[in-house]
Short mmCIF file of C-alpha atoms and ligand atoms in Angstrom, two decimals:
data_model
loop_
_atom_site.label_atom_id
_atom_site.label_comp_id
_atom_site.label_asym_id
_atom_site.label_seq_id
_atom_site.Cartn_x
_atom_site.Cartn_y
_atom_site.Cartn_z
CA UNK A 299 -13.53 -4.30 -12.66
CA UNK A 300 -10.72 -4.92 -9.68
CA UNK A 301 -8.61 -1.62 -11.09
CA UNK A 302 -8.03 0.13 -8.11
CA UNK A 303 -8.86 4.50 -8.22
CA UNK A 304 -7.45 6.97 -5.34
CA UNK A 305 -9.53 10.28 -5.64
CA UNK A 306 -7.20 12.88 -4.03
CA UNK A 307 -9.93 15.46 -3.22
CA UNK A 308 -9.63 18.96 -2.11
CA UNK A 309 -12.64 20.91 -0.79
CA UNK A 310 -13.87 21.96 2.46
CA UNK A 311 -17.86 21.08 1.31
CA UNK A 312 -19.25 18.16 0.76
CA UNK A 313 -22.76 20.08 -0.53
CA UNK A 314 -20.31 21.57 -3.12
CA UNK A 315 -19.82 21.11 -6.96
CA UNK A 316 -16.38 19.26 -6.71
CA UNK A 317 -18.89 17.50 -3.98
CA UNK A 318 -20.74 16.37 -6.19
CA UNK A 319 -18.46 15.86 -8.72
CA UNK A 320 -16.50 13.53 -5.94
CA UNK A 321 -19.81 11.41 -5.26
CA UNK A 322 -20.57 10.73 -8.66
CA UNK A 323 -16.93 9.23 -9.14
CA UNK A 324 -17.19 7.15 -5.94
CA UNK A 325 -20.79 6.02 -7.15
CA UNK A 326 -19.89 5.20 -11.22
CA UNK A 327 -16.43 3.72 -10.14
CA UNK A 328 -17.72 1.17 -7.59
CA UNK A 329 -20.90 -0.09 -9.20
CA UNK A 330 -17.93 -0.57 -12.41
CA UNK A 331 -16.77 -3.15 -9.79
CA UNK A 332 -13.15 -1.07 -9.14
CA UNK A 333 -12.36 -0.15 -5.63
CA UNK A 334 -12.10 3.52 -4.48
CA UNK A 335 -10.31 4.84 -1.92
CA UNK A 336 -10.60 9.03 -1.23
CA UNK A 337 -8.20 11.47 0.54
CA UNK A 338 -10.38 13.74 1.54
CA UNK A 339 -7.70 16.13 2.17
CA UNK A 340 -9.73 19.17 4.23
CA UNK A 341 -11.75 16.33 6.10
CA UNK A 342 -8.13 14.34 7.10
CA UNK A 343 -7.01 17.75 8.45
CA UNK A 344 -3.74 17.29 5.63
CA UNK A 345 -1.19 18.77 6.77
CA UNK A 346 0.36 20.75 3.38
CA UNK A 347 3.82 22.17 4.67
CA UNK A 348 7.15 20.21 3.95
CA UNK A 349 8.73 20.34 7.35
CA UNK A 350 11.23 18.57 9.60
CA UNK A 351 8.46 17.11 11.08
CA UNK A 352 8.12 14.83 8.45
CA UNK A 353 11.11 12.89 9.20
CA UNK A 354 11.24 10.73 12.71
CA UNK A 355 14.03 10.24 14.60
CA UNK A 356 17.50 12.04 13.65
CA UNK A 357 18.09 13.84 10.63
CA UNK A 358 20.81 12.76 8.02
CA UNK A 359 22.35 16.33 8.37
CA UNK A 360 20.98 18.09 11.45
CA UNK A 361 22.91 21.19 10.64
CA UNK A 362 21.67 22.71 7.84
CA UNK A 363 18.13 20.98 7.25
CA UNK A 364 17.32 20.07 3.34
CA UNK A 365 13.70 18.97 2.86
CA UNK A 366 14.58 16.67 -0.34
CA UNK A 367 17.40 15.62 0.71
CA UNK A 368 16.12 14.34 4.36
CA UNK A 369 12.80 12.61 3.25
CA UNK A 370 14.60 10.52 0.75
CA UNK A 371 17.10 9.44 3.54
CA UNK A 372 13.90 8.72 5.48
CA UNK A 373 11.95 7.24 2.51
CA UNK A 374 14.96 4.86 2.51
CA UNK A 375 14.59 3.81 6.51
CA UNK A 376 11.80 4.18 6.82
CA UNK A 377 11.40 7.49 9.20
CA UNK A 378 9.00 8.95 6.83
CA UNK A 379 5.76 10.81 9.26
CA UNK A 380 2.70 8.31 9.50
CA UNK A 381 0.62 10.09 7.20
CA UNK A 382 3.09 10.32 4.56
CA UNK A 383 3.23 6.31 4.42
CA UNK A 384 -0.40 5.89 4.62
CA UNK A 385 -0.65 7.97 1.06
CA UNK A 386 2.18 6.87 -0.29
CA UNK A 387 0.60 3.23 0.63
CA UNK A 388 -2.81 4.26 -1.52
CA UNK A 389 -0.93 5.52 -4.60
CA UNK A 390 1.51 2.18 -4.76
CA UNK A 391 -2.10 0.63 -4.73
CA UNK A 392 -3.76 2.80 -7.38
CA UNK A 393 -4.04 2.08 -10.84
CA UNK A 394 -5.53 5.40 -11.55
CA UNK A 395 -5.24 8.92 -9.58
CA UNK A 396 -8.34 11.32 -9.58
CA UNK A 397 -7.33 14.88 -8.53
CA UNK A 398 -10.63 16.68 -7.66
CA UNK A 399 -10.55 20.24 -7.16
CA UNK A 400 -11.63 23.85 -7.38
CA UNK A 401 -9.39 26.32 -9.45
CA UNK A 402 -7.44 28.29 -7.03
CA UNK A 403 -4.82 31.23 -8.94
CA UNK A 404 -4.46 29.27 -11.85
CA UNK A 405 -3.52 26.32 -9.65
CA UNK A 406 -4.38 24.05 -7.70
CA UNK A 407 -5.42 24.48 -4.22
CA UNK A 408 -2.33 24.87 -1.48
CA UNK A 409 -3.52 21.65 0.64
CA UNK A 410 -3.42 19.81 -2.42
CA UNK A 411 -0.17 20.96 -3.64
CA UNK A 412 0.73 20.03 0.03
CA UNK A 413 -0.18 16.98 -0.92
CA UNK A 414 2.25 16.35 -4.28
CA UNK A 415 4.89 18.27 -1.96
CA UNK A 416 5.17 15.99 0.38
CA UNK A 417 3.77 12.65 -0.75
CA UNK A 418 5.95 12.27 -4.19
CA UNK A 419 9.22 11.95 -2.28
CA UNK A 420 12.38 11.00 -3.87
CA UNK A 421 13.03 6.73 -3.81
CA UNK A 422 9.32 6.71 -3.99
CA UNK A 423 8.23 8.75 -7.25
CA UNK A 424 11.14 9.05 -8.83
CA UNK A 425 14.92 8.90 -8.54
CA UNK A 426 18.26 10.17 -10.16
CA UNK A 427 17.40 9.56 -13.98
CA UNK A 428 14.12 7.60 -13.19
CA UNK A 429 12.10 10.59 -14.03
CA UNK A 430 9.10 10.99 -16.88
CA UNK A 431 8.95 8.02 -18.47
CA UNK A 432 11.44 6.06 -16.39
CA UNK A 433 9.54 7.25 -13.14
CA UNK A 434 8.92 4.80 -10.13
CA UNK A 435 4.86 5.63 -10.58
CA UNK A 436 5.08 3.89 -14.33
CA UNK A 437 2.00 2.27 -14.90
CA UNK A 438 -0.54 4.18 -13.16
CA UNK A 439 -2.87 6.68 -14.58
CA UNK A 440 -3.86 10.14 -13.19
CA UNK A 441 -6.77 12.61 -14.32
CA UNK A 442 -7.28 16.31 -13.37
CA UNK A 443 -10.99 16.97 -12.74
CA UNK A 444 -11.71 20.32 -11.74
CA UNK A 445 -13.83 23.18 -11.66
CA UNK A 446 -13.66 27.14 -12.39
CA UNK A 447 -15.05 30.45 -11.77
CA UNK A 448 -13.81 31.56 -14.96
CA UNK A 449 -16.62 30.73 -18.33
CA UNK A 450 -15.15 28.40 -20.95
CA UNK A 451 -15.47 31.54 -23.40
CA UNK A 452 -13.58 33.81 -21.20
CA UNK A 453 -10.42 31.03 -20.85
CA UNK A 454 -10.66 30.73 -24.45
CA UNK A 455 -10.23 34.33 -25.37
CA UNK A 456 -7.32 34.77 -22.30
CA UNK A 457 -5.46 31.65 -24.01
CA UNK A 458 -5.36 27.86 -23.47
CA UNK A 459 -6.42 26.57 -20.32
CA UNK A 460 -3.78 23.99 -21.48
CA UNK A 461 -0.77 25.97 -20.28
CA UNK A 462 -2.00 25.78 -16.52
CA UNK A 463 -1.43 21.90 -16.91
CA UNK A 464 1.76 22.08 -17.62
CA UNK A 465 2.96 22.69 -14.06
CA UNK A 466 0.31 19.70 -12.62
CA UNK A 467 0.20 16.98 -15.32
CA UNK A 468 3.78 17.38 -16.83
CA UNK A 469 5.67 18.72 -14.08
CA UNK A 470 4.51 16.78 -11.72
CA UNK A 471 2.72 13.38 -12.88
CA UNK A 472 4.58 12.59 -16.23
CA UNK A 473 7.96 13.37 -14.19
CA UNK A 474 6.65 10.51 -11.76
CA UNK A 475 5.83 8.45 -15.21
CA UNK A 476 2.26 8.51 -14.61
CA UNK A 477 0.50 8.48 -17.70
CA UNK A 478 -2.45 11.22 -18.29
CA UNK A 479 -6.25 11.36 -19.70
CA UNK A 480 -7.61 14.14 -20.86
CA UNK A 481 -8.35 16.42 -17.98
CA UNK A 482 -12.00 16.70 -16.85
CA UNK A 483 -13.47 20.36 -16.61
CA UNK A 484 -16.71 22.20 -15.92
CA UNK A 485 -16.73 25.89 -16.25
CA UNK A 486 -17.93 28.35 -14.00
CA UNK A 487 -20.02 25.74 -12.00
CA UNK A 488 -21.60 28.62 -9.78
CA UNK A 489 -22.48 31.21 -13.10
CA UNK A 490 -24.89 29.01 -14.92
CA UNK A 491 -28.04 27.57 -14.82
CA UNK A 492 -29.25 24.52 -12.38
CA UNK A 493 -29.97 22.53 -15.79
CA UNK A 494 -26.48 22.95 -17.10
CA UNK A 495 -24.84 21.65 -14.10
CA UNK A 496 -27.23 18.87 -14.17
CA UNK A 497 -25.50 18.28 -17.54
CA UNK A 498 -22.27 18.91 -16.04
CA UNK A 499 -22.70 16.40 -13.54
CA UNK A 500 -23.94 13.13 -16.44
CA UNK A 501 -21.39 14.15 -18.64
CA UNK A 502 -18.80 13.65 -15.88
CA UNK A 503 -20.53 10.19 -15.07
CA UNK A 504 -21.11 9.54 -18.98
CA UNK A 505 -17.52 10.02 -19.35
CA UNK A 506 -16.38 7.50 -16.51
CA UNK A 507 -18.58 4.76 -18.08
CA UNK A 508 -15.89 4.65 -20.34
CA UNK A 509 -12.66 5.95 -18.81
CA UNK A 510 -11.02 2.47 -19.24
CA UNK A 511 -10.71 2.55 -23.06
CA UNK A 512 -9.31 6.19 -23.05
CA UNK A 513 -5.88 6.95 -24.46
CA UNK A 514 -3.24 8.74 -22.55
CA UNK A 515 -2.67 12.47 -24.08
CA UNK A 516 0.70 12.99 -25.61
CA UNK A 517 2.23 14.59 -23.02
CA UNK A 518 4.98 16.60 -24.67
CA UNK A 519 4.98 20.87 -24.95
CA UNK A 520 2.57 20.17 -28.17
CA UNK A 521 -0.05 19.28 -26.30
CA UNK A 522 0.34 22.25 -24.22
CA UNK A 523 1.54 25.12 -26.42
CA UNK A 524 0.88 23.62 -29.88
P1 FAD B 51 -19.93 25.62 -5.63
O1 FAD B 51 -20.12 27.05 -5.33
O2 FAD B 51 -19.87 24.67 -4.52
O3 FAD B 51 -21.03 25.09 -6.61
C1 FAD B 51 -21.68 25.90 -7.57
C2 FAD B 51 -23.15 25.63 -7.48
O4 FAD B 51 -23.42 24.25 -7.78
C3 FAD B 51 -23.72 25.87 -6.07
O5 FAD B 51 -24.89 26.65 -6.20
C4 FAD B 51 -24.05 24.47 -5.58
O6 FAD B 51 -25.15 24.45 -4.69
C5 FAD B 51 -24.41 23.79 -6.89
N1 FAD B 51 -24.39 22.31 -6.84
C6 FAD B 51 -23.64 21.50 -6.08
N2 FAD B 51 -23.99 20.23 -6.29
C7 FAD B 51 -24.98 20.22 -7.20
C8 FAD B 51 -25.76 19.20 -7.80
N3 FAD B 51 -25.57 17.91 -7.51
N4 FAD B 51 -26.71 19.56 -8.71
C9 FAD B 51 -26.90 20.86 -9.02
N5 FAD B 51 -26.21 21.87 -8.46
C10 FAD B 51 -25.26 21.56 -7.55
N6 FAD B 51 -11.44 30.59 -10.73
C11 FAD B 51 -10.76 30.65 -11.89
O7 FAD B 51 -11.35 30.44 -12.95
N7 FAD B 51 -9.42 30.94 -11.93
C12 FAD B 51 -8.72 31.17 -10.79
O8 FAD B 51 -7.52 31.40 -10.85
C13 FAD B 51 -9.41 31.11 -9.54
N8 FAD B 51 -8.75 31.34 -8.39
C14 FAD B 51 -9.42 31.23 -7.19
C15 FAD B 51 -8.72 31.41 -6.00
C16 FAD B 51 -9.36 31.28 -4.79
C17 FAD B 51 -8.58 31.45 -3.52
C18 FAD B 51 -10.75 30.98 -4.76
C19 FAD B 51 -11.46 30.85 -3.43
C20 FAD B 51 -11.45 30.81 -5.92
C21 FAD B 51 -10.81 30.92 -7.17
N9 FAD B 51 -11.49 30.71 -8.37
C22 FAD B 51 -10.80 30.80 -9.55
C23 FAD B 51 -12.91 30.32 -8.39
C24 FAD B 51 -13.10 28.84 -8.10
O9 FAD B 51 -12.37 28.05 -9.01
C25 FAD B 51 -14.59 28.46 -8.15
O10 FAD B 51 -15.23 29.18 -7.14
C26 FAD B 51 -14.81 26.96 -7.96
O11 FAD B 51 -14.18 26.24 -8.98
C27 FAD B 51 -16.30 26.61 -7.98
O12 FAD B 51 -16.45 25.26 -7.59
P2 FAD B 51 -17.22 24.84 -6.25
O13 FAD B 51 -17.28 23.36 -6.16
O14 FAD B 51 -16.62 25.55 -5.08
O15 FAD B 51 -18.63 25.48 -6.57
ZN1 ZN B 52 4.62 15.36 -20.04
#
């Protein structure tokens, strides 16, 4: 009770599996007594492309423009767009980070990655050598929940669904220093039967009911290549 959850969410129906998915995490979270805040990323229109835009007033170098380099001088003043704050604002608050999404090329959706583009910015995630376990996010907690098209037999036979992670949880997350659960994901949510993503759906909630006692994964090329 009182930890504080920010479910980054990214698809454009509510009626949908990561819909539902979203709802039940909402529901189990709050009656836990935690308090839940959701960027419902299609809904808030997010805008996913790093542009000047994202910088008020005048640039640190107007003549040749560098994305990283310019919203780290504006992270600094303060010239950082409104809507960057406002997220950065919810993950400062968040004890744990929920990423809910659909699979999309082995990735995660673009207005999502829009989202870790642009919101992560240097002075605020991470800095010259205050990356991975030194980041500026130390402390927090972040969990990938999302859903496929592909069965959990076919991923197994194509290789570990584990290497796709690397990119999102190690790449991006541990170089923040946010810790990681194990990642949360239902197969093929649209190939099976009614009744298995009925069980899809309590397991999810089954496993919230006791998200606070998890351990962090190793998160180190073993756990992703072995
Ligand atoms: P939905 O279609 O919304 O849901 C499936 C079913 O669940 C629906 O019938 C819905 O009505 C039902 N449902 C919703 N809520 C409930 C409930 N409470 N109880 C019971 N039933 C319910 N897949 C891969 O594996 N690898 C890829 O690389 C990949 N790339 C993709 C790229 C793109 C651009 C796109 C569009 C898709 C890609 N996919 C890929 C497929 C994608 O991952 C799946 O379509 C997606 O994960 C399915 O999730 P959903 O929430 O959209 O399912
Ligand atoms: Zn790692």
């Amino acid at each position: 009770p009182g930890k504080k959850v920010l479910i980054v969410y990214a698809h454009q129906e509510p009626k949908s599996f990561n819909g539902s998915l979203l709802k039940i995490a909402v529901e189990e979270l709050t009656k836990q007594g935690c308090s839940v805040k959701v960027s419902d990323l299609y809904a808030m229109q997010f805008e996913p492309r790093a542009t000047k835009n994202d910088i008020a007033g005048r640039l640190h170098n107007s003549e040749a423009f560098n994305y990283g380099v310019e919203t780290w001088e504006a992270y600094k003043r303060g010239a950082l767009s409104k809507d960057l704050v406002e997220e950065q604002k919810k993950v400062k608050e968040a004890d744990l980070l929920i990423f809910q999404f659909p699979l999309f090329w082995f990735n995660m959706p673009a207005i999502l990655k829009g989202w870790m583009d642009r919101v992560l910015v240097q002075g605020f995630a991470y800095d010259f050598s205050k990356a991975y376990d030194g980041g500026l996010l130390q402390g927090k907690l972040c969990l990938f929940s999302f859903t496929t098209g592909g069965s959990k037999e076919k991923y197994a036979i194509r290789g570990d669904i584990r290497y796709l992670l690397w990119p999102m949880q190690h790449g991006i997350m541990h170089f923040c220093g946010v810790k990681v659960l194990e990642p949360h994901i239902c197969y093929a949510p649209e190939n099976v039967s009614d009744e298995k993503r009925k069980e899809m759906l309590t397991a999810w909630t089954q496993r919230l009911k006791t998200l606070w006692k998890e351990e962090p994964i190793g998160c180190s090329p073993e756990w992703y290549f072995k």
